[in-house]
XYZ file of N, CA and C in Angstrom:
861
model
N 76.110 66.263 109.381
C 74.974 65.434 109.805
C 75.342 64.629 111.033
N 76.548 64.021 111.018
C 76.956 63.153 112.132
C 77.047 63.929 113.446
N 77.484 65.191 113.385
C 77.615 65.991 114.592
C 76.253 66.311 115.199
N 75.215 66.332 114.369
C 73.884 66.672 114.844
C 73.214 65.494 115.530
N 73.592 64.270 115.178
C 72.961 63.080 115.743
C 73.655 62.669 117.031
N 72.853 62.439 118.093
C 73.409 61.993 119.361
C 72.468 60.985 120.004
N 72.674 60.701 121.267
C 71.865 59.694 121.935
C 70.419 60.089 122.152
N 70.105 61.368 121.979
C 68.729 61.842 122.176
C 67.981 62.050 120.856
N 68.638 61.791 119.736
C 68.010 61.997 118.425
C 66.817 61.060 118.251
N 65.697 61.614 117.814
C 64.499 60.819 117.563
C 64.370 60.489 116.083
N 63.968 59.263 115.819
C 63.803 58.790 114.448
C 62.418 59.134 113.909
N 62.398 59.611 112.674
C 61.179 59.734 111.883
C 61.498 59.060 110.554
N 60.562 58.302 110.019
C 60.936 57.544 108.827
C 59.805 57.456 107.815
N 60.147 56.848 106.700
C 59.205 56.551 105.632
C 59.127 55.041 105.485
N 57.895 54.502 105.410
C 57.733 53.083 105.147
C 56.886 52.912 103.886
N 57.210 51.892 103.096
C 56.490 51.629 101.863
C 57.382 50.894 100.887
N 56.902 50.719 99.660
C 57.685 50.028 98.643
C 57.186 50.393 97.244
N 58.064 50.933 96.380
C 59.478 51.211 96.610
C 59.676 52.557 97.309
N 60.822 52.729 97.964
C 61.108 53.994 98.644
C 62.476 54.580 98.283
N 63.283 53.840 97.524
C 64.627 54.327 97.201
C 64.596 55.635 96.412
N 63.504 55.869 95.675
C 63.380 57.070 94.859
C 62.954 58.292 95.672
N 62.531 58.095 96.909
C 61.865 59.149 97.666
C 62.735 60.377 97.914
N 62.101 61.546 97.798
C 62.792 62.790 98.111
C 62.555 63.248 99.541
N 61.773 62.481 100.305
C 61.440 62.891 101.679
C 62.648 62.960 102.619
N 63.583 61.998 102.583
C 64.735 62.108 103.493
C 65.539 63.385 103.278
N 65.783 63.744 102.027
C 66.523 64.973 101.731
C 65.786 66.180 102.296
N 64.487 66.260 102.053
C 63.693 67.405 102.477
C 63.659 67.536 104.001
N 63.277 66.476 104.674
C 63.108 66.582 106.126
C 64.433 66.751 106.860
N 65.467 66.045 106.436
C 66.755 66.185 107.122
C 67.338 67.578 106.936
N 67.150 68.176 105.754
C 67.579 69.568 105.576
C 66.842 70.471 106.556
N 65.519 70.280 106.654
C 64.709 71.150 107.508
C 65.028 70.958 108.992
N 65.321 69.729 109.396
C 65.739 69.494 110.779
C 67.043 70.234 111.077
N 67.979 70.151 110.138
C 69.257 70.864 110.321
C 69.038 72.374 110.371
N 68.224 72.866 109.446
C 67.981 74.311 109.367
C 67.362 74.836 110.656
N 66.426 74.084 111.214
C 65.740 74.526 112.434
C 66.419 74.043 113.712
N 67.576 73.375 113.553
C 68.342 72.861 114.688
C 67.485 71.982 115.585
N 66.812 71.020 114.962
C 65.948 70.090 115.686
C 66.577 68.704 115.694
N 66.445 68.017 116.820
C 67.150 66.748 117.005
C 66.327 65.552 116.520
N 66.115 65.517 115.192
C 65.435 64.414 114.534
C 66.269 63.948 113.349
N 66.050 62.712 112.933
C 66.674 62.176 111.726
C 65.634 61.366 110.966
N 65.636 61.509 109.645
C 64.615 60.885 108.797
C 65.278 59.855 107.887
N 64.737 58.633 107.888
C 65.261 57.564 107.033
C 64.113 56.830 106.348
N 64.427 56.173 105.230
C 63.424 55.419 104.467
C 63.670 53.927 104.619
N 62.580 53.169 104.809
C 62.677 51.722 104.968
C 61.709 51.020 104.022
N 62.221 50.014 103.332
C 61.407 49.208 102.427
C 60.512 48.285 103.251
N 59.203 48.510 103.191
C 58.237 47.719 103.954
C 57.087 47.326 103.035
N 56.768 46.042 103.000
C 55.643 45.564 102.204
C 54.339 45.751 102.979
N 53.243 45.780 102.260
C 51.942 46.037 102.873
C 51.638 45.094 104.035
N 51.946 43.812 103.842
C 51.612 42.822 104.878
C 52.462 42.967 106.143
N 53.537 43.743 106.061
C 54.422 43.936 107.215
C 54.224 45.298 107.891
N 53.221 46.041 107.438
C 53.008 47.402 107.955
C 52.812 47.429 109.467
N 51.941 46.569 109.981
C 51.653 46.571 111.420
C 52.902 46.267 112.234
N 53.721 45.337 111.760
C 54.962 45.001 112.473
C 55.925 46.183 112.464
N 55.985 46.898 111.342
C 56.870 48.059 111.259
C 56.435 49.144 112.237
N 55.134 49.368 112.350
C 54.629 50.385 113.272
C 54.869 49.999 114.732
N 54.739 48.722 115.033
C 55.030 48.267 116.396
C 56.506 48.452 116.720
N 57.365 48.242 115.711
C 58.802 48.452 115.911
C 59.090 49.923 116.205
N 58.410 50.823 115.492
C 58.602 52.253 115.728
C 58.141 52.641 117.127
N 57.033 52.048 117.560
C 56.544 52.306 118.910
C 57.568 51.823 119.942
N 58.091 50.623 119.739
C 59.064 50.037 120.656
C 60.329 50.883 120.747
N 60.769 51.386 119.590
C 62.003 52.177 119.543
C 61.809 53.621 119.993
N 60.565 54.006 120.234
C 60.310 55.381 120.664
C 60.476 56.396 119.564
N 60.305 55.965 118.296
C 60.403 56.892 117.168
C 59.305 57.945 117.276
N 59.574 59.130 116.764
C 58.582 60.211 116.834
C 57.419 59.952 115.889
N 57.666 59.231 114.785
C 56.586 58.939 113.854
C 57.111 58.504 112.509
N 56.227 58.515 111.521
C 56.629 58.096 110.184
C 55.675 58.634 109.135
N 56.141 58.573 107.898
C 55.279 58.702 106.733
C 55.020 57.297 106.218
N 53.863 57.089 105.620
C 53.556 55.822 104.958
C 53.197 56.125 103.517
N 53.836 55.423 102.601
C 53.536 55.593 101.192
C 52.989 54.287 100.641
N 52.713 54.257 99.335
C 52.182 53.042 98.711
C 53.126 51.871 98.943
N 52.640 50.685 99.268
C 51.230 50.281 99.353
C 50.727 50.201 100.798
N 51.312 50.995 101.698
C 51.079 50.805 103.138
C 50.064 51.758 103.768
N 49.459 52.647 102.995
C 48.622 53.687 103.603
C 47.361 53.138 104.266
N 46.686 52.238 103.589
C 45.463 51.671 104.162
C 45.776 50.779 105.350
N 46.833 49.981 105.221
C 47.243 49.102 106.315
C 47.672 49.913 107.531
N 48.292 51.066 107.301
C 48.698 51.931 108.405
C 47.474 52.444 109.160
N 46.437 52.849 108.412
C 45.213 53.336 109.055
C 44.585 52.267 109.940
N 44.707 51.013 109.544
C 44.132 49.914 110.318
C 44.971 49.577 111.554
N 46.263 49.919 111.514
C 47.172 49.490 112.577
C 47.390 50.518 113.680
N 47.087 51.795 113.417
C 47.339 52.821 114.439
C 46.255 52.784 115.517
N 46.500 53.522 116.589
C 45.568 53.531 117.725
C 44.401 54.490 117.522
N 44.646 55.537 116.752
C 43.632 56.577 116.577
C 43.832 57.256 115.232
N 42.737 57.709 114.609
C 42.814 58.391 113.322
C 42.259 59.805 113.432
N 42.857 60.730 112.683
C 42.292 62.068 112.575
C 40.953 61.957 111.843
N 40.077 62.959 111.946
C 38.781 62.886 111.266
C 38.894 62.621 109.760
N 39.819 63.302 109.085
C 39.977 63.117 107.642
C 40.463 61.713 107.321
N 41.428 61.229 108.080
C 41.957 59.884 107.846
C 40.893 58.826 108.102
N 40.017 59.097 109.040
C 38.945 58.156 109.350
C 37.959 58.054 108.185
N 37.620 59.185 107.585
C 36.722 59.194 106.434
C 37.353 58.464 105.254
N 38.630 58.731 105.017
C 39.322 58.194 103.852
C 39.696 56.726 104.034
N 39.988 56.332 105.276
C 40.395 54.956 105.529
C 41.841 54.695 105.195
N 42.637 55.748 105.189
C 44.078 55.621 104.906
C 44.796 56.767 105.587
N 46.069 56.577 105.877
C 46.855 57.688 106.417
C 48.286 57.613 105.900
N 48.900 58.783 105.781
C 50.275 58.844 105.283
C 51.236 59.402 106.325
N 50.697 59.780 107.491
C 51.538 60.354 108.539
C 51.118 59.791 109.887
N 52.096 59.327 110.649
C 51.828 58.796 111.983
C 52.651 59.587 112.991
N 52.003 59.987 114.066
C 52.683 60.687 115.156
C 52.612 59.816 116.403
N 53.754 59.590 117.020
C 53.829 58.805 118.250
C 53.731 59.746 119.445
N 52.564 59.733 120.084
C 52.346 60.579 121.258
C 52.459 59.727 122.512
N 53.687 59.624 123.016
C 53.961 58.855 124.240
C 53.463 57.412 124.138
N 53.720 56.788 122.998
C 53.348 55.392 122.801
C 52.017 55.187 122.108
N 51.252 56.244 121.939
C 49.976 56.171 121.228
C 50.196 56.642 119.791
N 49.907 55.766 118.817
C 50.136 56.090 117.414
C 48.875 56.702 116.813
N 49.010 57.946 116.350
C 47.879 58.675 115.780
C 48.124 58.885 114.294
N 47.171 58.467 113.466
C 47.309 58.553 112.023
C 46.616 59.772 111.434
N 47.303 60.419 110.511
C 46.782 61.596 109.819
C 46.909 61.394 108.310
N 46.223 62.218 107.531
C 46.366 62.195 106.070
C 46.640 63.620 105.598
N 47.747 63.815 104.903
C 48.112 65.154 104.409
C 48.205 65.198 102.886
N 47.943 64.074 102.227
C 48.068 64.010 100.764
C 47.141 64.996 100.055
N 45.861 64.974 100.427
C 44.895 65.824 99.744
C 45.203 67.296 99.915
N 45.535 67.681 101.141
C 45.887 69.073 101.417
C 47.088 69.491 100.588
N 48.110 68.629 100.559
C 49.316 68.931 99.794
C 49.039 69.071 98.308
N 48.192 68.197 97.774
C 47.894 68.224 96.344
C 47.152 69.498 95.963
N 46.130 69.855 96.744
C 45.345 71.046 96.436
C 46.186 72.315 96.619
N 47.053 72.332 97.618
C 47.963 73.473 97.801
C 48.890 73.616 96.604
N 49.349 72.481 96.074
C 50.217 72.498 94.897
C 49.478 73.033 93.681
N 48.233 72.599 93.487
C 47.433 73.127 92.382
C 47.268 74.642 92.521
N 46.924 75.074 93.733
C 46.681 76.502 93.967
C 47.942 77.323 93.702
N 49.075 76.794 94.125
C 50.328 77.517 93.899
C 50.645 77.640 92.410
N 50.112 76.691 91.619
C 50.308 76.733 90.166
C 49.148 77.416 89.439
N 48.343 78.169 90.175
C 47.291 78.960 89.570
C 46.030 78.199 89.223
N 45.830 77.035 89.834
C 44.660 76.206 89.539
C 43.777 76.113 90.786
N 42.531 76.549 90.656
C 41.560 76.485 91.750
C 40.556 75.387 91.427
N 40.297 74.505 92.378
C 39.375 73.396 92.125
C 37.914 73.795 92.306
N 37.658 74.929 92.890
C 36.279 75.356 93.153
C 35.486 75.444 91.849
N 34.301 74.826 91.847
C 33.359 74.842 90.722
C 33.875 74.130 89.473
N 34.910 73.326 89.616
C 35.484 72.625 88.478
C 34.972 71.186 88.364
N 34.948 70.686 87.116
C 34.645 69.273 86.863
C 35.968 68.517 86.856
N 36.082 67.521 87.729
C 37.370 66.858 87.931
C 37.250 65.360 87.715
N 38.233 64.807 86.989
C 38.364 63.358 86.822
C 39.571 62.909 87.636
N 39.362 61.933 88.506
C 40.447 61.371 89.317
C 40.634 59.916 88.916
N 41.868 59.550 88.576
C 42.181 58.165 88.249
C 42.827 57.528 89.471
N 42.167 56.479 89.990
C 42.674 55.788 91.165
C 41.730 55.895 92.346
N 41.813 54.905 93.220
C 40.975 54.893 94.421
C 41.771 54.409 95.624
N 43.102 54.544 95.547
C 43.951 54.201 96.676
C 43.986 55.337 97.679
N 44.919 55.265 98.627
C 44.992 56.262 99.690
C 45.187 57.678 99.191
N 46.167 57.884 98.291
C 46.449 59.231 97.792
C 45.303 59.755 96.949
N 44.803 58.921 96.030
C 43.712 59.344 95.145
C 42.462 59.695 95.954
N 42.166 58.901 96.952
C 40.993 59.160 97.786
C 41.150 60.464 98.559
N 42.317 60.680 99.119
C 42.577 61.914 99.856
C 42.435 63.126 98.945
N 42.920 63.010 97.722
C 42.828 64.105 96.756
C 41.372 64.371 96.400
N 40.624 63.295 96.126
C 39.210 63.449 95.768
C 38.428 64.100 96.903
N 38.649 63.655 98.117
C 37.954 64.217 99.283
C 38.279 65.696 99.441
N 39.560 66.037 99.329
C 39.966 67.435 99.506
C 39.394 68.322 98.408
N 39.355 67.821 97.161
C 38.774 68.595 96.062
C 37.290 68.865 96.326
N 36.586 67.861 96.836
C 35.173 68.035 97.164
C 34.990 69.058 98.278
N 35.823 68.956 99.309
C 35.738 69.897 100.429
C 36.071 71.322 99.996
N 36.905 71.449 98.962
C 37.296 72.767 98.451
C 36.290 73.315 97.448
N 35.202 72.560 97.203
C 34.101 73.116 96.408
C 34.064 72.775 94.937
N 34.687 71.673 94.520
C 34.602 71.309 93.102
C 33.155 70.969 92.744
N 32.786 71.153 91.483
C 31.409 70.942 91.041
C 31.061 69.468 90.954
N 31.998 68.669 90.376
C 31.732 67.242 90.218
C 33.030 66.456 90.200
N 32.917 65.169 90.539
C 34.048 64.251 90.545
C 33.649 62.969 89.832
N 34.534 62.486 88.962
C 34.369 61.163 88.379
C 35.610 60.372 88.757
N 35.419 59.283 89.483
C 36.536 58.476 89.971
C 36.637 57.198 89.153
N 37.771 57.022 88.490
C 38.017 55.819 87.696
C 38.937 54.878 88.457
N 38.570 53.604 88.518
C 39.392 52.610 89.196
C 39.089 51.231 88.634
N 40.086 50.348 88.656
C 39.870 48.999 88.138
C 38.778 48.283 88.931
N 38.820 48.436 90.246
C 37.767 47.861 91.092
C 36.709 48.929 91.315
N 35.622 48.843 90.568
C 34.605 49.885 90.610
C 33.954 49.983 91.986
N 33.797 48.855 92.661
C 33.163 48.876 93.976
C 33.946 49.737 94.966
N 35.265 49.721 94.838
C 36.104 50.542 95.711
C 35.886 52.024 95.427
N 35.841 52.375 94.139
C 35.585 53.764 93.756
C 34.184 54.194 94.174
N 33.223 53.286 94.056
C 31.835 53.593 94.426
C 31.712 53.856 95.922
N 32.450 53.103 96.723
C 32.425 53.304 98.177
C 32.965 54.687 98.532
N 34.010 55.105 97.822
C 34.585 56.434 98.048
C 33.588 57.513 97.636
N 32.948 57.303 96.486
C 31.967 58.268 95.991
C 30.829 58.451 96.994
N 30.397 57.359 97.578
C 29.309 57.419 98.560
C 29.729 58.218 99.795
N 30.961 57.988 100.252
C 31.464 58.719 101.417
C 31.545 60.217 101.137
N 32.025 60.563 99.943
C 32.164 61.978 99.589
C 30.801 62.641 99.494
N 29.842 61.972 98.870
C 28.501 62.550 98.727
C 27.840 62.786 100.084
N 28.133 61.907 101.047
C 27.583 62.087 102.398
C 28.253 63.268 103.092
N 29.563 63.392 102.908
C 30.309 64.464 103.574
C 30.108 65.814 102.893
N 29.962 65.799 101.563
C 29.817 67.037 100.793
C 28.632 66.879 99.833
N 27.411 67.079 100.317
C 26.213 66.830 99.504
C 26.148 67.632 98.205
N 26.802 68.774 98.157
C 26.743 69.615 96.961
C 27.622 69.156 95.821
N 28.439 68.142 96.040
C 29.360 67.659 95.018
C 28.798 66.402 94.368
N 28.660 66.425 93.054
C 28.175 65.268 92.306
C 29.341 64.311 92.066
N 29.195 63.059 92.475
C 30.291 62.088 92.370
C 29.791 60.789 91.744
N 30.587 60.234 90.840
C 30.254 58.914 90.307
C 31.524 58.096 90.110
N 31.356 56.784 90.092
C 32.468 55.840 89.956
C 32.348 55.086 88.640
N 33.488 54.908 87.942
C 33.510 54.233 86.648
C 34.739 53.327 86.597
N 34.627 52.225 85.886
C 35.759 51.318 85.716
C 36.826 51.953 84.825
N 38.075 51.868 85.249
C 39.173 52.397 84.433
C 39.422 51.534 83.201
N 38.788 50.361 83.168
C 38.883 49.517 81.976
C 37.962 50.028 80.868
N 37.024 50.885 81.194
C 36.106 51.454 80.207
C 36.786 52.657 79.554
N 37.562 52.389 78.512
C 38.361 53.425 77.865
C 37.500 54.492 77.192
N 36.357 54.084 76.650
C 35.475 55.050 75.998
C 34.925 56.046 77.017
N 34.537 55.537 78.189
C 34.018 56.414 79.236
C 35.111 57.345 79.756
N 36.334 56.812 79.880
C 37.452 57.635 80.345
C 37.676 58.805 79.398
N 37.691 58.517 78.090
C 37.881 59.585 77.102
C 36.755 60.603 77.183
N 35.531 60.125 77.261
C 34.365 61.016 77.306
C 34.410 61.943 78.512
N 34.758 61.398 79.664
C 34.781 62.200 80.886
C 35.940 63.196 80.879
N 37.088 62.782 80.339
C 38.226 63.708 80.258
C 37.889 64.868 79.325
N 37.234 64.582 78.212
C 36.853 65.625 77.259
C 35.915 66.653 77.900
N 35.125 66.213 78.876
C 34.180 67.109 79.544
C 34.758 67.750 80.802
N 35.974 67.365 81.176
C 36.550 67.796 82.457
C 37.353 69.092 82.347
N 37.493 69.752 83.493
C 38.378 70.914 83.622
C 39.753 70.482 84.128
N 39.757 69.457 84.992
C 41.009 68.994 85.615
C 41.040 67.468 85.582
N 42.179 66.904 85.173
C 42.426 65.462 85.216
C 43.548 65.198 86.198
N 43.317 64.285 87.135
C 44.311 63.986 88.168
C 44.650 62.498 88.157
N 45.938 62.188 88.081
C 46.389 60.800 88.238
C 46.804 60.592 89.686
N 46.029 59.786 90.407
C 46.352 59.484 91.800
C 46.901 58.087 91.981
N 47.309 57.433 90.872
C 47.870 56.084 90.922
C 49.386 56.137 90.806
N 50.014 54.956 90.866
C 51.473 54.866 90.681
C 51.835 54.577 89.231
N 50.852 54.592 88.320
C 51.114 54.313 86.905
C 51.975 55.420 86.308
N 53.167 55.047 85.850
C 54.104 56.013 85.296
C 55.248 56.364 86.226
N 55.204 55.840 87.459
C 56.266 56.120 88.422
C 57.496 55.281 88.122
N 58.675 55.831 88.395
C 59.923 55.092 88.212
C 59.871 53.805 89.020
N 60.327 52.676 88.461
C 61.050 52.551 87.185
C 60.160 52.332 85.974
N 58.847 52.277 86.140
C 57.933 51.989 85.013
C 57.498 53.279 84.327
N 58.486 54.020 83.818
C 58.233 55.364 83.297
C 57.522 55.389 81.944
N 57.417 54.252 81.278
C 56.737 54.222 79.979
C 55.235 53.991 80.105
N 54.758 53.776 81.321
C 53.334 53.516 81.533
C 52.560 54.828 81.668
N 51.284 54.782 81.316
C 50.408 55.947 81.467
C 48.981 55.466 81.720
N 48.219 56.179 82.523
C 46.821 55.786 82.763
C 45.880 56.227 81.637
N 46.379 57.049 80.706
C 45.559 57.530 79.584
C 46.290 57.233 78.285
N 45.926 56.143 77.640
C 46.576 55.746 76.393
C 46.100 56.579 75.210
N 44.837 56.996 75.213
C 44.256 57.744 74.095
C 44.474 59.235 74.312
N 45.485 59.768 73.663
C 45.837 61.178 73.871
C 44.855 62.139 73.210
N 43.935 61.623 72.389
C 42.927 62.500 71.784
C 41.936 63.006 72.834
N 42.004 62.444 74.049
C 41.152 62.916 75.142
C 41.615 64.268 75.680
N 42.892 64.600 75.468
C 43.425 65.871 75.950
C 42.876 67.016 75.090
N 42.535 68.118 75.745
C 41.933 69.226 75.009
C 42.359 70.563 75.599
N 42.159 71.604 74.825
C 42.518 72.950 75.245
C 41.737 73.332 76.502
N 42.431 73.894 77.458
C 41.797 74.308 78.702
C 41.851 73.264 79.806
N 42.262 72.040 79.448
C 42.356 70.975 80.455
C 43.640 71.128 81.270
N 43.506 70.986 82.569
C 44.663 70.929 83.461
C 44.901 69.462 83.794
N 46.141 68.998 83.613
C 46.495 67.611 83.926
C 47.540 67.623 85.036
N 47.202 66.981 86.154
C 48.083 66.969 87.325
C 48.382 65.538 87.734
N 49.597 65.305 88.205
C 50.027 63.967 88.602
C 50.501 63.985 90.043
N 50.157 62.937 90.786
C 50.648 62.811 92.158
C 52.082 62.284 92.182
N 52.539 61.730 91.062
C 53.894 61.174 90.964
C 54.914 62.302 90.841
N 56.060 62.164 91.506
C 57.116 63.166 91.378
C 58.442 62.570 90.913
N 58.462 61.263 90.667
C 59.654 60.631 90.090
C 59.215 59.625 89.032
N 59.344 59.979 87.737
C 59.991 61.186 87.221
C 59.132 62.434 87.422
N 59.784 63.582 87.364
C 59.065 64.835 87.569
C 58.004 65.032 86.489
N 58.382 64.728 85.249
C 57.425 64.810 84.149
C 57.128 63.396 83.666
N 56.001 62.866 84.062
C 55.592 61.517 83.669
C 55.184 61.502 82.199
N 55.019 60.305 81.666
C 54.535 60.196 80.284
C 53.180 60.882 80.145
N 52.304 60.712 81.145
C 51.005 61.372 81.126
C 51.157 62.875 80.970
N 52.014 63.488 81.770
C 52.202 64.938 81.723
C 52.871 65.364 80.425
N 53.843 64.598 79.980
C 54.548 64.947 78.740
C 53.588 64.972 77.554
N 52.762 63.942 77.444
C 51.836 63.865 76.320
C 50.728 64.907 76.439
N 50.308 65.208 77.672
C 49.301 66.253 77.874
C 49.860 67.615 77.479
N 51.106 67.873 77.842
C 51.740 69.152 77.480
C 51.880 69.283 75.971
N 52.250 68.184 75.327
C 52.373 68.199 73.858
C 51.032 68.483 73.192
N 49.944 68.125 73.880
C 48.602 68.360 73.343
C 48.077 69.753 73.689
N 48.879 70.542 74.396
C 48.497 71.914 74.718
C 47.846 72.106 76.074
N 47.853 71.089 76.898
C 47.254 71.205 78.234
C 48.221 71.868 79.214
N 47.677 72.501 80.230
C 48.486 72.970 81.351
C 48.771 71.771 82.228
N 50.024 71.600 82.651
C 50.364 70.465 83.508
C 50.860 70.941 84.868
N 50.643 70.097 85.867
C 51.122 70.370 87.230
C 51.837 69.116 87.719
N 53.115 69.245 88.006
C 53.910 68.098 88.451
C 53.664 67.792 89.931
N 54.068 66.587 90.348
C 53.756 66.126 91.691
C 54.719 66.540 92.780
N 55.824 67.198 92.420
C 56.809 67.536 93.450
C 56.272 68.547 94.452
N 55.381 69.412 94.006
C 54.794 70.380 94.926
C 53.895 69.718 95.955
N 53.225 68.643 95.543
C 52.397 67.886 96.486
C 53.269 67.321 97.595
N 54.418 66.747 97.212
C 55.355 66.206 98.203
C 55.767 67.299 99.182
N 56.068 68.473 98.649
C 56.519 69.575 99.491
C 55.449 69.987 100.507
N 54.223 70.189 100.033
C 53.181 70.719 100.912
C 52.598 69.673 101.847
N 52.493 68.424 101.385
C 52.042 67.399 102.334
C 53.145 67.131 103.359
N 54.393 67.275 102.915
C 55.517 67.139 103.835
C 55.538 68.238 104.877
N 55.189 69.449 104.441
C 55.144 70.578 105.374
C 54.092 70.352 106.456
N 52.955 69.786 106.061
C 51.894 69.495 107.030
C 52.339 68.418 108.016
N 53.007 67.363 107.502
C 53.503 66.292 108.373
C 54.575 66.817 109.319
N 55.465 67.645 108.779
C 56.559 68.220 109.571
C 56.017 68.954 110.800
N 54.956 69.731 110.598
C 54.387 70.480 111.721
C 53.750 69.539 112.737
N 53.129 68.450 112.260
C 52.535 67.486 113.183
C 53.601 66.856 114.085
N 54.779 66.559 113.517
C 55.848 65.932 114.310
C 56.556 66.914 115.227
N 56.834 68.125 114.713
C 57.722 69.048 115.422
C 57.015 70.201 116.116
N 55.790 70.511 115.687
C 55.068 71.629 116.264
C 55.420 72.980 115.676
N 56.319 73.010 114.689
C 56.707 74.279 114.052
C 56.546 74.170 112.541
N 56.524 75.323 111.883
C 56.381 75.356 110.432
C 57.651 74.868 109.747
N 57.490 74.171 108.659
C 58.643 73.737 107.872
C 59.200 74.927 107.084
N 60.516 75.082 107.015
C 61.113 76.187 106.260
C 61.053 75.918 104.748
N 59.875 76.100 104.180
C 59.614 75.725 102.788
C 60.515 76.477 101.807
N 60.561 77.792 101.921
C 61.332 78.571 100.959
C 62.824 78.279 101.066
N 63.310 78.071 102.288
C 64.729 77.747 102.464
C 65.067 76.410 101.825
N 64.153 75.440 101.956
C 64.392 74.146 101.332
C 64.384 74.265 99.816
N 63.473 75.066 99.283
C 63.421 75.269 97.833
C 64.744 75.822 97.312
N 65.286 76.805 98.023
C 66.570 77.388 97.609
C 67.690 76.359 97.677
N 67.683 75.556 98.746
C 68.690 74.509 98.903
C 68.595 73.497 97.770
N 67.386 73.056 97.463
C 67.192 72.062 96.418
C 67.627 72.596 95.054
N 67.319 73.884 94.809
C 67.687 74.495 93.537
C 69.197 74.593 93.371
N 69.924 74.605 94.498
C 71.379 74.741 94.440
C 72.089 73.422 94.179
N 71.366 72.309 94.256
C 71.994 71.002 94.094
C 72.347 70.717 92.638
């Protein structure tokens, strides 16, 4: 690694909190080495209120860009100079590209999540989907599912007004998709909607390390045969939500594939070339 870094190496990083668990540095640095590209990827602990200052620092240092994770995605969208069309609709971004001092924000979460589902044999087209959460990742996932042709979306969030605003945006962008917002505090409604759903998606940080005993669905009787349960979390790989869903006979989809595919999209935005996905998979499997 040290031999590859020199005075011309460009920084790409991750900002958010917590970030110590992140698998992004391992993935991107392997791919930079594999493709012989002069970049280095590092993770920095940044709180939401410091997002704008962190982005200005990256601009000053001439960094090529960054990823933004929770809780910085919305703040990042507000701080960049320009947003991609998808990021503008969602109001959040997870990838920033520095184009000669101009910071452009993109969102790759939804694309990565749907690609991960598809790779695991799950198609969102014509499906009834329940999404838990209304943050940057959850919103990106909901938007992408609608664009991919899902039949209906029910978005659960503690702040119903936030979920309702997202539902309104999706209905305007994709008129054929039925969308409604419900409070995640309404446990009876959550159970009812999950029982009627084809796919359940957790787009929150509930269950992420170190709080691995938490779950967004306490009533496991909501799980049923034929339900697909997918999590955006990848640490731990199998969250309590996924473990209990699997025990109930549901098909589960872990979040590590989302990281891989959204990372591949970000990688191309920064470097202009495809990420060596299969080579990274082999490398990771060898660890």
